[in-house]
Amino acid sequence: FVCPCLQRGVFSVNKQGPKDNEDTANNQGPKDNEDAGSYWSTLGQYMVEQRSVGFSFFLDGCEWYVYPFVHPQIAAAVFNGNPQLTWLVWGSAFMTSILGSMVFGILADSLGRKASFLTASAVIIAGTLGQGLCPIIPVIGPVWMISFRCLQGVGYGGKFSVGQVHLAEKAPRSILAMSRLPILLPSACAMFLMSSMVMPMY
């Protein structure tokens, strides 16, 4: 296995002598530092360029993650004190996000990333507002909350998937593995903020 790979150039063999290795090691220091500085500056510039995407995911994360922290209040107001049904509604958004990823993925490939991303954002906004305006009425209230929570899941799944593709396509190749940072960092900050705000309630 190794011999054919060596012949094809898959593996490289170091043919430098001790002196050559020493000279190479001495000459690589400043260049490595320069490359490291260039890497972080490129990443910083990329984060600035994608700040609008990051801010939108921060707002999405605030609503998405606040639900489990206030589920006792939602259960008492909408689901007649039923915690199991309240958690089931929370999980339903994750299931419908799969559908959103498929639907908006097709739209992104046919109509473009921007159109699909903005449409998914609009669906999230509609789902969020719908949950906030949920009427406290038996039967109607639970059905209303479930419907808009599922709608929000569709939008979030589509936005998350399309957003990752958009960021990967916009990121310079040198920082490609960090291209999801404008999504993950704001989402984590949103979760921390919501947990900090809700903590005094308990």
GROMACS .gro file of C-alpha atoms in nm:
model
  202
    1PHE     CA    1   0.000   0.000   0.000
    2VAL     CA    2   0.276   0.243   0.095
    3CYS     CA    3   0.495   0.191  -0.212
    4PRO     CA    4   0.230   0.284  -0.472
    5CYS     CA    5   0.136   0.586  -0.260
    6LEU     CA    6   0.496   0.699  -0.253
    7GLN     CA    7   0.520   0.659  -0.628
    8ARG     CA    8   0.206   0.868  -0.679
    9GLY     CA    9   0.326   1.140  -0.446
   10VAL     CA   10   0.055   1.089  -0.182
   11PHE     CA   11   0.314   1.079   0.090
   12SER     CA   12   0.618   1.303   0.090
   13VAL     CA   13   0.960   1.187   0.199
   14ASN     CA   14   1.188   1.430   0.377
   15LYS     CA   15   1.522   1.407   0.200
   16GLN     CA   16   1.680   1.700   0.384
   17GLY     CA   17   1.980   1.640   0.598
   18PRO     CA   18   2.019   1.759   0.957
   19LYS     CA   19   2.170   2.089   0.849
   20ASP     CA   20   1.894   2.152   0.596
   21ASN     CA   21   1.632   2.077   0.857
   22GLU     CA   22   1.798   2.316   1.101
   23ASP     CA   23   1.816   2.592   0.841
   24THR     CA   24   1.454   2.537   0.744
   25ALA     CA   25   1.342   2.549   1.107
   26ASN     CA   26   1.531   2.873   1.162
   27ASN     CA   27   1.382   3.035   0.854
   28GLN     CA   28   1.020   2.933   0.916
   29GLY     CA   29   0.963   3.127   1.238
   30PRO     CA   30   0.888   3.477   1.103
   31LYS     CA   31   0.687   3.338   0.812
   32ASP     CA   32   0.471   3.127   1.045
   33ASN     CA   33   0.405   3.431   1.263
   34GLU     CA   34   0.318   3.633   0.956
   35ASP     CA   35   0.080   3.362   0.834
   36ALA     CA   36  -0.084   3.341   1.177
   37GLY     CA   37  -0.139   3.715   1.182
   38SER     CA   38  -0.282   3.706   0.834
   39TYR     CA   39  -0.516   3.422   0.934
   40TRP     CA   40  -0.669   3.608   1.228
   41SER     CA   41  -0.694   3.935   1.040
   42THR     CA   42  -0.871   3.758   0.755
   43LEU     CA   43  -1.109   3.596   1.002
   44GLY     CA   44  -1.179   3.929   1.169
   45GLN     CA   45  -1.251   4.097   0.837
   46TYR     CA   46  -1.479   3.809   0.741
   47MET     CA   47  -1.675   3.843   1.067
   48VAL     CA   48  -1.721   4.215   1.004
   49GLU     CA   49  -1.841   4.153   0.650
   50GLN     CA   50  -2.095   3.897   0.770
   51ARG     CA   51  -2.214   4.098   1.071
   52SER     CA   52  -2.568   4.133   0.935
   53VAL     CA   53  -2.598   3.755   0.905
   54GLY     CA   54  -2.464   3.713   1.255
   55PHE     CA   55  -2.702   3.972   1.400
   56SER     CA   56  -3.002   3.803   1.238
   57PHE     CA   57  -2.904   3.470   1.395
   58PHE     CA   58  -2.862   3.644   1.731
   59LEU     CA   59  -3.222   3.767   1.714
   60ASP     CA   60  -3.343   3.425   1.603
   61GLY     CA   61  -3.156   3.259   1.887
   62CYS     CA   62  -3.314   3.490   2.146
   63GLU     CA   63  -3.662   3.362   2.067
   64TRP     CA   64  -3.560   3.007   1.983
   65TYR     CA   65  -3.382   2.945   2.313
   66VAL     CA   66  -3.609   3.139   2.546
   67TYR     CA   67  -3.894   2.886   2.511
   68PRO     CA   68  -3.751   2.616   2.743
   69PHE     CA   69  -3.672   2.873   3.011
   70VAL     CA   70  -4.033   2.993   3.032
   71HIS     CA   71  -4.208   2.665   2.961
   72PRO     CA   72  -4.388   2.663   3.301
   73GLN     CA   73  -4.552   2.994   3.215
   74ILE     CA   74  -4.642   2.874   2.865
   75ALA     CA   75  -4.782   2.551   3.005
   76ALA     CA   76  -4.999   2.738   3.256
   77ALA     CA   77  -5.125   2.998   3.008
   78VAL     CA   78  -5.174   2.793   2.690
   79PHE     CA   79  -5.170   2.420   2.765
   80ASN     CA   80  -5.377   2.408   3.083
   81GLY     CA   81  -5.075   2.329   3.297
   82ASN     CA   82  -4.967   2.028   3.089
   83PRO     CA   83  -4.582   2.024   3.085
   84GLN     CA   84  -4.559   1.719   2.858
   85LEU     CA   85  -4.754   1.889   2.581
   86THR     CA   86  -4.549   2.205   2.628
   87TRP     CA   87  -4.225   2.015   2.574
   88LEU     CA   88  -4.376   1.829   2.278
   89VAL     CA   89  -4.446   2.163   2.110
   90TRP     CA   90  -4.086   2.267   2.179
   91GLY     CA   91  -3.960   1.952   2.008
   92SER     CA   92  -4.198   1.985   1.713
   93ALA     CA   93  -4.002   2.284   1.584
   94PHE     CA   94  -3.691   2.071   1.551
   95MET     CA   95  -3.881   1.812   1.350
   96THR     CA   96  -4.026   2.067   1.110
   97SER     CA   97  -3.682   2.226   1.070
   98ILE     CA   98  -3.589   1.921   0.863
   99LEU     CA   99  -3.869   2.006   0.622
  100GLY     CA  100  -3.753   2.367   0.612
  101SER     CA  101  -3.399   2.261   0.533
  102MET     CA  102  -3.522   2.060   0.234
  103VAL     CA  103  -3.769   2.318   0.102
  104PHE     CA  104  -3.542   2.619   0.132
  105GLY     CA  105  -3.246   2.418   0.011
  106ILE     CA  106  -3.432   2.355  -0.315
  107LEU     CA  107  -3.524   2.723  -0.335
  108ALA     CA  108  -3.164   2.826  -0.272
  109ASP     CA  109  -3.039   2.605  -0.553
  110SER     CA  110  -3.303   2.728  -0.797
  111LEU     CA  111  -3.370   3.091  -0.702
  112GLY     CA  112  -3.049   3.186  -0.528
  113ARG     CA  113  -2.912   3.198  -0.175
  114LYS     CA  114  -3.025   3.551  -0.092
  115ALA     CA  115  -3.389   3.503  -0.193
  116SER     CA  116  -3.412   3.178   0.000
  117PHE     CA  117  -3.238   3.323   0.306
  118LEU     CA  118  -3.468   3.627   0.322
  119THR     CA  119  -3.780   3.415   0.270
  120ALA     CA  120  -3.677   3.181   0.551
  121SER     CA  121  -3.617   3.485   0.773
  122ALA     CA  122  -3.967   3.611   0.696
  123VAL     CA  123  -4.112   3.271   0.791
  124ILE     CA  124  -3.927   3.285   1.124
  125ILE     CA  125  -4.064   3.632   1.193
  126ALA     CA  126  -4.418   3.516   1.113
  127GLY     CA  127  -4.382   3.216   1.343
  128THR     CA  128  -4.238   3.426   1.624
  129LEU     CA  129  -4.509   3.691   1.605
  130GLY     CA  130  -4.777   3.423   1.586
  131GLN     CA  131  -4.656   3.263   1.909
  132GLY     CA  132  -4.643   3.599   2.083
  133LEU     CA  133  -5.003   3.671   1.977
  134CYS     CA  134  -5.133   3.330   2.084
  135PRO     CA  135  -5.487   3.366   2.227
  136ILE     CA  136  -5.547   3.225   2.575
  137ILE     CA  137  -5.851   3.025   2.466
  138PRO     CA  138  -5.906   2.651   2.521
  139VAL     CA  139  -5.840   2.437   2.211
  140ILE     CA  140  -5.774   2.739   1.989
  141GLY     CA  141  -5.473   2.851   2.193
  142PRO     CA  142  -5.286   2.517   2.188
  143VAL     CA  143  -5.356   2.462   1.817
  144TRP     CA  144  -5.242   2.819   1.745
  145MET     CA  145  -4.918   2.778   1.943
  146ILE     CA  146  -4.834   2.441   1.786
  147SER     CA  147  -4.899   2.571   1.434
  148PHE     CA  148  -4.681   2.878   1.466
  149ARG     CA  149  -4.408   2.692   1.652
  150CYS     CA  150  -4.391   2.442   1.366
  151LEU     CA  151  -4.389   2.729   1.117
  152GLN     CA  152  -4.098   2.886   1.298
  153GLY     CA  153  -3.915   2.554   1.286
  154VAL     CA  154  -3.959   2.540   0.908
  155GLY     CA  155  -3.809   2.887   0.873
  156TYR     CA  156  -3.524   2.823   1.114
  157GLY     CA  157  -3.425   2.497   0.947
  158GLY     CA  158  -3.419   2.664   0.609
  159LYS     CA  159  -3.229   2.969   0.729
  160PHE     CA  160  -2.971   2.766   0.918
  161SER     CA  161  -2.899   2.540   0.620
  162VAL     CA  162  -2.891   2.814   0.358
  163GLY     CA  163  -2.693   3.041   0.589
  164GLN     CA  164  -2.420   2.782   0.628
  165VAL     CA  165  -2.390   2.739   0.252
  166HIS     CA  166  -2.385   3.115   0.199
  167LEU     CA  167  -2.109   3.163   0.455
  168ALA     CA  168  -1.902   2.877   0.317
  169GLU     CA  169  -1.923   3.026  -0.032
  170LYS     CA  170  -1.828   3.374   0.090
  171ALA     CA  171  -1.545   3.267   0.320
  172PRO     CA  172  -1.186   3.282   0.194
  173ARG     CA  173  -1.039   2.935   0.152
  174SER     CA  174  -0.779   3.003   0.422
  175ILE     CA  175  -1.052   3.026   0.691
  176LEU     CA  176  -1.308   2.789   0.541
  177ALA     CA  177  -1.323   2.570   0.852
  178MET     CA  178  -1.427   2.877   1.055
  179SER     CA  179  -1.698   2.987   0.813
  180ARG     CA  180  -1.983   2.892   1.051
  181LEU     CA  181  -1.860   3.123   1.326
  182PRO     CA  182  -2.101   3.409   1.230
  183ILE     CA  183  -2.385   3.164   1.306
  184LEU     CA  184  -2.256   2.976   1.609
  185LEU     CA  185  -2.112   3.269   1.806
  186PRO     CA  186  -2.426   3.491   1.795
  187SER     CA  187  -2.651   3.191   1.869
  188ALA     CA  188  -2.445   3.103   2.175
  189CYS     CA  189  -2.452   3.465   2.291
  190ALA     CA  190  -2.829   3.471   2.249
  191MET     CA  191  -2.871   3.160   2.461
  192PHE     CA  192  -2.648   3.303   2.733
  193LEU     CA  193  -2.838   3.632   2.729
  194MET     CA  194  -3.178   3.463   2.754
  195SER     CA  195  -3.065   3.239   3.039
  196SER     CA  196  -2.926   3.543   3.224
  197MET     CA  197  -3.250   3.737   3.182
  198VAL     CA  198  -3.475   3.450   3.286
  199MET     CA  199  -3.261   3.339   3.582
  200PRO     CA  200  -3.416   3.590   3.829
  201MET     CA  201  -3.759   3.431   3.764
  202TYR     CA  202  -3.651   3.114   3.944
   0.00000   0.00000   0.00000
